[in-house]
Short mmCIF file of C-alpha atoms in Angstrom, two decimals:
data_model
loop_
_atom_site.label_atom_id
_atom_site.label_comp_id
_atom_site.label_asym_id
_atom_site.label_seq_id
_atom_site.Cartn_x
_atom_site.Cartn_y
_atom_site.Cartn_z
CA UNK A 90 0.00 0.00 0.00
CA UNK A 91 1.40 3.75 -0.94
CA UNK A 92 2.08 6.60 1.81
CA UNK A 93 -0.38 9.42 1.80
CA UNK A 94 2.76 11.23 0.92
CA UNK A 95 3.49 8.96 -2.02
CA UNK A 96 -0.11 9.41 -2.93
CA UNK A 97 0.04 13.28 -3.11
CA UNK A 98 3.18 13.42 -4.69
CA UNK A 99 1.17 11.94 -7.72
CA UNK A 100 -2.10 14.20 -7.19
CA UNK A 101 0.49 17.17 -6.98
CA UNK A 102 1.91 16.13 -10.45
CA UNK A 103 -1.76 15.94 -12.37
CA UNK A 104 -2.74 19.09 -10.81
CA UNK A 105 0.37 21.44 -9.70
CA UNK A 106 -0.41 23.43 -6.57
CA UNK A 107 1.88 26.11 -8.07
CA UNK A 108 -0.55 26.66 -10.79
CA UNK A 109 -3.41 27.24 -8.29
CA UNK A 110 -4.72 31.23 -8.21
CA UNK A 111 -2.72 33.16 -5.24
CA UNK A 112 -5.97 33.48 -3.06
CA UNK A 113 -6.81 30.05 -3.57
CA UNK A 114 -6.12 27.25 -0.50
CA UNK A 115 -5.09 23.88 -1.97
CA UNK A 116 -2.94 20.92 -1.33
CA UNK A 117 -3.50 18.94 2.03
CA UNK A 118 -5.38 19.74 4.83
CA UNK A 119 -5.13 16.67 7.35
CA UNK A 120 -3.08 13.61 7.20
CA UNK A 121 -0.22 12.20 8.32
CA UNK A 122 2.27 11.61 5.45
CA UNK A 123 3.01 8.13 6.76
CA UNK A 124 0.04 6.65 6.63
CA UNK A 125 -1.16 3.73 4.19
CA UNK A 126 -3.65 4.64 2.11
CA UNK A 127 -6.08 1.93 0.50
CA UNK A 128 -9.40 3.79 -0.57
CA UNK A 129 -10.16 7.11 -1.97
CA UNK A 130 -13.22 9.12 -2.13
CA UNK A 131 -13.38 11.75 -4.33
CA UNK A 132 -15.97 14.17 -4.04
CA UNK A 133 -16.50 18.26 -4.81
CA UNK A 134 -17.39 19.65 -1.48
CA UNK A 135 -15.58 18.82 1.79
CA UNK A 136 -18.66 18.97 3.79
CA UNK A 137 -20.14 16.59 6.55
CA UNK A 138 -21.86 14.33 4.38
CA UNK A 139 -18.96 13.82 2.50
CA UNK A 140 -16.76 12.93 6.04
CA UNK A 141 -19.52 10.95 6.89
CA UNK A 142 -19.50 8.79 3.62
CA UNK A 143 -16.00 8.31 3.75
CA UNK A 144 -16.19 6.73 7.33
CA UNK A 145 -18.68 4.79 6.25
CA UNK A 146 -16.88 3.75 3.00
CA UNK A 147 -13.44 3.12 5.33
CA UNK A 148 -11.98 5.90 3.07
CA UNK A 149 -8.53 6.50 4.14
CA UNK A 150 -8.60 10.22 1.88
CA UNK A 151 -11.13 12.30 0.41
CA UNK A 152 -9.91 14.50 -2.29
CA UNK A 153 -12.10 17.59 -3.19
CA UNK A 154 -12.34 20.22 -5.61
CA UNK A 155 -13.58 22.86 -2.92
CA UNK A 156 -11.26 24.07 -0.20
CA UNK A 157 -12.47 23.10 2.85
CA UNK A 158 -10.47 26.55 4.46
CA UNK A 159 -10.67 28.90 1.65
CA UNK A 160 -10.14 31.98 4.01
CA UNK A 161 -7.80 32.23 7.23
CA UNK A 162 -9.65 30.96 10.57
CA UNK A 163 -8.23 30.74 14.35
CA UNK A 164 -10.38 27.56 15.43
CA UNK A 165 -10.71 23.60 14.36
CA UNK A 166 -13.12 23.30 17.38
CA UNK A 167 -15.70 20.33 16.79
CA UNK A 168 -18.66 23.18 17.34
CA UNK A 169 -18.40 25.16 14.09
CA UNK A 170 -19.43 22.94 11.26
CA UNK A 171 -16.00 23.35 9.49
CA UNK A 172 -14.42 22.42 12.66
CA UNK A 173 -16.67 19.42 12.62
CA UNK A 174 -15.37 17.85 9.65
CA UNK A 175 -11.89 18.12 10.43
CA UNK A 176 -12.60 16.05 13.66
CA UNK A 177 -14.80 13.91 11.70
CA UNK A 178 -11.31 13.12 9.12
CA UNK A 179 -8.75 12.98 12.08
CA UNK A 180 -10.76 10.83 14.27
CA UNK A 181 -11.38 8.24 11.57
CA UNK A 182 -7.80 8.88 9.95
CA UNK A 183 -9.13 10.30 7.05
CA UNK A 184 -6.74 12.44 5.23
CA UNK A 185 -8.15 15.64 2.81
CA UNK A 186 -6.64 17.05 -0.30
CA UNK A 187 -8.42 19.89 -2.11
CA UNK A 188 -7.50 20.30 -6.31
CA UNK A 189 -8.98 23.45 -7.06
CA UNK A 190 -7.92 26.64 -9.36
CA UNK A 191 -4.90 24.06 -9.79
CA UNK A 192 -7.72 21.36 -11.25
CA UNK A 193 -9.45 24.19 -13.59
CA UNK A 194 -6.21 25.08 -15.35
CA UNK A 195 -5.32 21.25 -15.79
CA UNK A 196 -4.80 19.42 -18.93
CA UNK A 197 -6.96 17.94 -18.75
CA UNK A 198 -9.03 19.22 -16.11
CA UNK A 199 -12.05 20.28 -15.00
CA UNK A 200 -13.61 21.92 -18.22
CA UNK A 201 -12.54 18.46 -20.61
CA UNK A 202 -14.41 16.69 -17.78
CA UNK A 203 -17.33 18.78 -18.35
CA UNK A 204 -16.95 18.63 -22.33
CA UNK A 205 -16.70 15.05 -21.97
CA UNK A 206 -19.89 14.75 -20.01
CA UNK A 207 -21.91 16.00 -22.66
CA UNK A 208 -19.90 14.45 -25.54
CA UNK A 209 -18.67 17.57 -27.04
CA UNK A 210 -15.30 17.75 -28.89
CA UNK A 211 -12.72 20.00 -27.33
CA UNK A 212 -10.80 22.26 -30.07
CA UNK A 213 -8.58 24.00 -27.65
CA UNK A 214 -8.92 26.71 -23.87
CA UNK A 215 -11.18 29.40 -23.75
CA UNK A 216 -8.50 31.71 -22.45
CA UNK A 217 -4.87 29.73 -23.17
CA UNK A 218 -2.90 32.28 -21.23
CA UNK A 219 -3.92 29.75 -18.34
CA UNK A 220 -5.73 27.38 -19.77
CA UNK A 221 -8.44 28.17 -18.80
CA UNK A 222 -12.08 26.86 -20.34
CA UNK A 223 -12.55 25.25 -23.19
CA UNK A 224 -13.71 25.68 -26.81
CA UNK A 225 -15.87 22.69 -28.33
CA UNK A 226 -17.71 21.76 -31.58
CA UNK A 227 -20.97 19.54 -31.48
CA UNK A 228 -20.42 16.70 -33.32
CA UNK A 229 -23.88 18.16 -35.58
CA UNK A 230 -25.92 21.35 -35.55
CA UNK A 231 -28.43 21.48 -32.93
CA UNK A 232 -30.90 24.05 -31.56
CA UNK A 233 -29.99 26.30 -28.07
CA UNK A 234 -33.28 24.33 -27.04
CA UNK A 235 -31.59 21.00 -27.62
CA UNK A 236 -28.50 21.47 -26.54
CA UNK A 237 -29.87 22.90 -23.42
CA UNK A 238 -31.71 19.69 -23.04
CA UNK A 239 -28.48 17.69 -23.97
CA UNK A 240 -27.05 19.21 -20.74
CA UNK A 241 -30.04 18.69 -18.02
CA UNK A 242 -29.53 14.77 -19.40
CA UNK A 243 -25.53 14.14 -19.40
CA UNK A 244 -25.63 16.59 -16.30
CA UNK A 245 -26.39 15.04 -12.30
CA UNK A 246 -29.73 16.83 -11.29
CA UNK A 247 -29.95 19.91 -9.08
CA UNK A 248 -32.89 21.96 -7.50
CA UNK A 249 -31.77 24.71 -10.41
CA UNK A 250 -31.43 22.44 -13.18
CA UNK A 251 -30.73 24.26 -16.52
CA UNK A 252 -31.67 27.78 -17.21
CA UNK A 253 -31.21 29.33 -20.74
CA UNK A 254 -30.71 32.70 -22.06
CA UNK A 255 -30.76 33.85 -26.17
CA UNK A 256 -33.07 32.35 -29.04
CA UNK A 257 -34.17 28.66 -28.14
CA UNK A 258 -34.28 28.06 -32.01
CA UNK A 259 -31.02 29.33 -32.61
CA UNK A 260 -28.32 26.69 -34.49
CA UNK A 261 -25.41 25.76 -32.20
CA UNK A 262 -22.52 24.82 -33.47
CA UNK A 263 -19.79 25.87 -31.58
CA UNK A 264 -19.65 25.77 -27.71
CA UNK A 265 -17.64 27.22 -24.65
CA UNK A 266 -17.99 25.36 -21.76
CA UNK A 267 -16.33 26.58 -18.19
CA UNK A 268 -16.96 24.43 -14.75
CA UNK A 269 -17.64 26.24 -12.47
CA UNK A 270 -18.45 30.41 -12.33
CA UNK A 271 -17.97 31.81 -15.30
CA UNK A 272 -19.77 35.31 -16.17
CA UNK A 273 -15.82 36.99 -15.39
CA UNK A 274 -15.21 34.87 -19.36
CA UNK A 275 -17.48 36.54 -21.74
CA UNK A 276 -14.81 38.62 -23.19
CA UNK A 277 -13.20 35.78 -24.02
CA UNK A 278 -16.53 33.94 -25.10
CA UNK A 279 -17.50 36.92 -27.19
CA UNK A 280 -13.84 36.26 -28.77
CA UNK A 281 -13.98 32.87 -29.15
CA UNK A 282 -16.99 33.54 -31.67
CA UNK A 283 -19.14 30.68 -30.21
CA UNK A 284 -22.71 30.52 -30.86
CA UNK A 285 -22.98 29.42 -26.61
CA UNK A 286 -21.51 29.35 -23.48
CA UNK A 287 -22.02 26.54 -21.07
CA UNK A 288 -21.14 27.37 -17.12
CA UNK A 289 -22.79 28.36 -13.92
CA UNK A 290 -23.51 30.74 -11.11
CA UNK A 291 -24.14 33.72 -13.93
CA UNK A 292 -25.83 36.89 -13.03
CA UNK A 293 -28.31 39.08 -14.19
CA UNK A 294 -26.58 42.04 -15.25
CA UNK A 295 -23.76 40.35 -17.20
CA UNK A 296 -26.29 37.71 -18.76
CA UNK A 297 -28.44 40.81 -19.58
CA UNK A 298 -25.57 42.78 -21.26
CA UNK A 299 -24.02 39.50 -22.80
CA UNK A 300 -27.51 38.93 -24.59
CA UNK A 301 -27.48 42.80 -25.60
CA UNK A 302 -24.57 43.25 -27.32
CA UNK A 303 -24.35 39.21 -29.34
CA UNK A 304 -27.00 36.61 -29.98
CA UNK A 305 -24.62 34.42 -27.75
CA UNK A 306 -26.68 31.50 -26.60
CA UNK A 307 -25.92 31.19 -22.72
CA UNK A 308 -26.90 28.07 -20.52
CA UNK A 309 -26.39 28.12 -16.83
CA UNK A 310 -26.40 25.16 -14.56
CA UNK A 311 -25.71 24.25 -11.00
CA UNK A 312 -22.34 24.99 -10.00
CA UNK A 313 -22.12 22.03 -8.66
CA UNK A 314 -22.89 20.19 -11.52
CA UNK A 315 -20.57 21.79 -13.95
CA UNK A 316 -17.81 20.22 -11.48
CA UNK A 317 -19.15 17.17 -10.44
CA UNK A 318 -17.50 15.34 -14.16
CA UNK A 319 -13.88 16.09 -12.76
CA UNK A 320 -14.82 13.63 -9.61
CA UNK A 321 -15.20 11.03 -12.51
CA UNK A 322 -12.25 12.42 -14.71
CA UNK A 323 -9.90 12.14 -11.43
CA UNK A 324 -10.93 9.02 -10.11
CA UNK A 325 -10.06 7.72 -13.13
CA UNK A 326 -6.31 9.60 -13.29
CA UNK A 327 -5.94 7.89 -10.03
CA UNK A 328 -7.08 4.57 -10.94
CA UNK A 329 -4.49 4.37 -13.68
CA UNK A 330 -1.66 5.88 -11.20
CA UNK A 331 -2.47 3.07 -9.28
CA UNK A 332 -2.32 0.44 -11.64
CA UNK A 333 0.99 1.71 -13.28
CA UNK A 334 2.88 1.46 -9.38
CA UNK A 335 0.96 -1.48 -8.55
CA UNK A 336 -0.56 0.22 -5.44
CA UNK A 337 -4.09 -1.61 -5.77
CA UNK A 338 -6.13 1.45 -4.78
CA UNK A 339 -9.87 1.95 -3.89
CA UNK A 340 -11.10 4.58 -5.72
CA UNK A 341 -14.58 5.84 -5.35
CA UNK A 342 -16.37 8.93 -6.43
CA UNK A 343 -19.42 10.30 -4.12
CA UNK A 344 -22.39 10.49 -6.11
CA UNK A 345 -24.20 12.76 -2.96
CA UNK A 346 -25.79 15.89 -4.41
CA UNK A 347 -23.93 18.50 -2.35
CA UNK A 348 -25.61 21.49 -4.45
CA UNK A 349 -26.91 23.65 -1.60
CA UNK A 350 -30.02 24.49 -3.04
CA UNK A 351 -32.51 22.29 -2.29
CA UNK A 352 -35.96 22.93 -4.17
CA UNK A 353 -37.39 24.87 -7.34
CA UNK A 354 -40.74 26.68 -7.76
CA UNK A 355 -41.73 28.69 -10.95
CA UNK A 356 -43.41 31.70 -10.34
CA UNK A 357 -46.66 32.13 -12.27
CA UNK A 358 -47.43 35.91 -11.34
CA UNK A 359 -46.27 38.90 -12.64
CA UNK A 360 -44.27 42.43 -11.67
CA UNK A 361 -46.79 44.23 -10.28
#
């Protein structure tokens, strides 16, 4: 069986923490570097559930794509819910790794995991200066309509599910997909000369002035679910890691809907 610290030396090599943004937190948050590892869990959020599914799996790590510390804190104690889950990892042994702005910028990473999930064919990065995004071509014209579709299918369900912005009969041909937020890219959409962007969490105001000024073709879906493909992507990095040093590994990848929202309800009145 590998070392955790034989383990991360490998993770660290797919996904360099150097390549992470400056005010991201990355790399490993518990474990000790001596300690056999035998299963993994990946998963996007480091949140209870998560710890609690990876005691119950007899995880030895959990590797997310969310920081579990993103900003500076003073206190692990077991009574703030962040606190929690570090008690919940050390107690069981359970080391954490997080793969974040490090993950996104990956080749592959966390946008080809996304284009792969809904079968698209990636021609290159939405922004290459750090590789950021990617640029895709549908294997045949389809509608906005249908393409939306294509992604509430290929995509895990969320409360949100997929909302769509631009002409629903307009032909797509040419896609840029980004997991995770992405309304900070449509300069480099509008660039790109796509015919629709694919990512999540976007506002009103630049989804209103993207739709102004291009007949881009936007879908937005669950962060959550723009991100949950890498899980399956990096399990999979890890599986053949494993095979090529003969380690024998575990690997697992949650399939618990972390999304934070929880229900949907259309509105049927009107401004008054």
């Amino acid at each position: 069986m590998p070392r955790l610290s034989e383990v991360i030396a490998e993770l660290d090599a797919l996904w360099p923490p150097e390549r992470a943004e400056s005010w991201d937190a990355v790399g490993t948050v518990c474990g000790d570097p001596d300690a056999e590892i035998r299963r993994v869990l990946f998963a996007v959020d480091p949140v209870q559930e998560i710890a609690d599914e990876a005691v119950a799996l007899g995880a030895d790590l959990i590797v997310t794509h969310h920081p579990l510390y993103l900003r500076g804190t003073t206190t692990v104690a077991a009574g703030h819910f962040k606190g929690r889950v570090v008690h919940t990892l050390i107690k069981h042994d359970i080391a954490l790794h997080v793969a974040h702005t490090n993950a996104d910028t990956a080749d592959p990473g966390v946008s080809d995991a996304l284009a792969g999930a809904l079968d698209l064919r990636v021609t290159g990065p939405l922004v290459p200066e750090n590789n950021l995004g990617r640029i895709c071509e549908l294997d045949h014209p389809e509608t906005l309509a249908a393409f939306a579709a294509r992604a509430a299918k290929r995509l895990p369900a969320t409360a949100q599910g997929i909302r769509v912005a631009g002409d629903p009969d307009m032909t797509v041909r040419r896609v840029a997909v980004s997991g995770g937020s992405g309304d900070s890219l449509f300069d480099a959409v509008r660039a790109a000369g796509v015919d629709a962007f694919l990512t999540a969490d976007l506002r009103h105001h630049p989804v209103s002035e993207a739709t102004q000024r291009s007949p881009l073709g936007l879908v937005d879906a669950a962060h959550w679910a723009t991100e949950w493909p890498w899980c399956e992507l990096a399990a999979a990095q890890l599986d053949t890691l494993s095979d090529r040093h003969g380690w024998d590994l575990r690997v697992h990848v949650s399939k618990t809907v972390t999304d934070p929202w929880s229900s949907h309800h259309t509105s049927p009145g009107a401004p008054n």
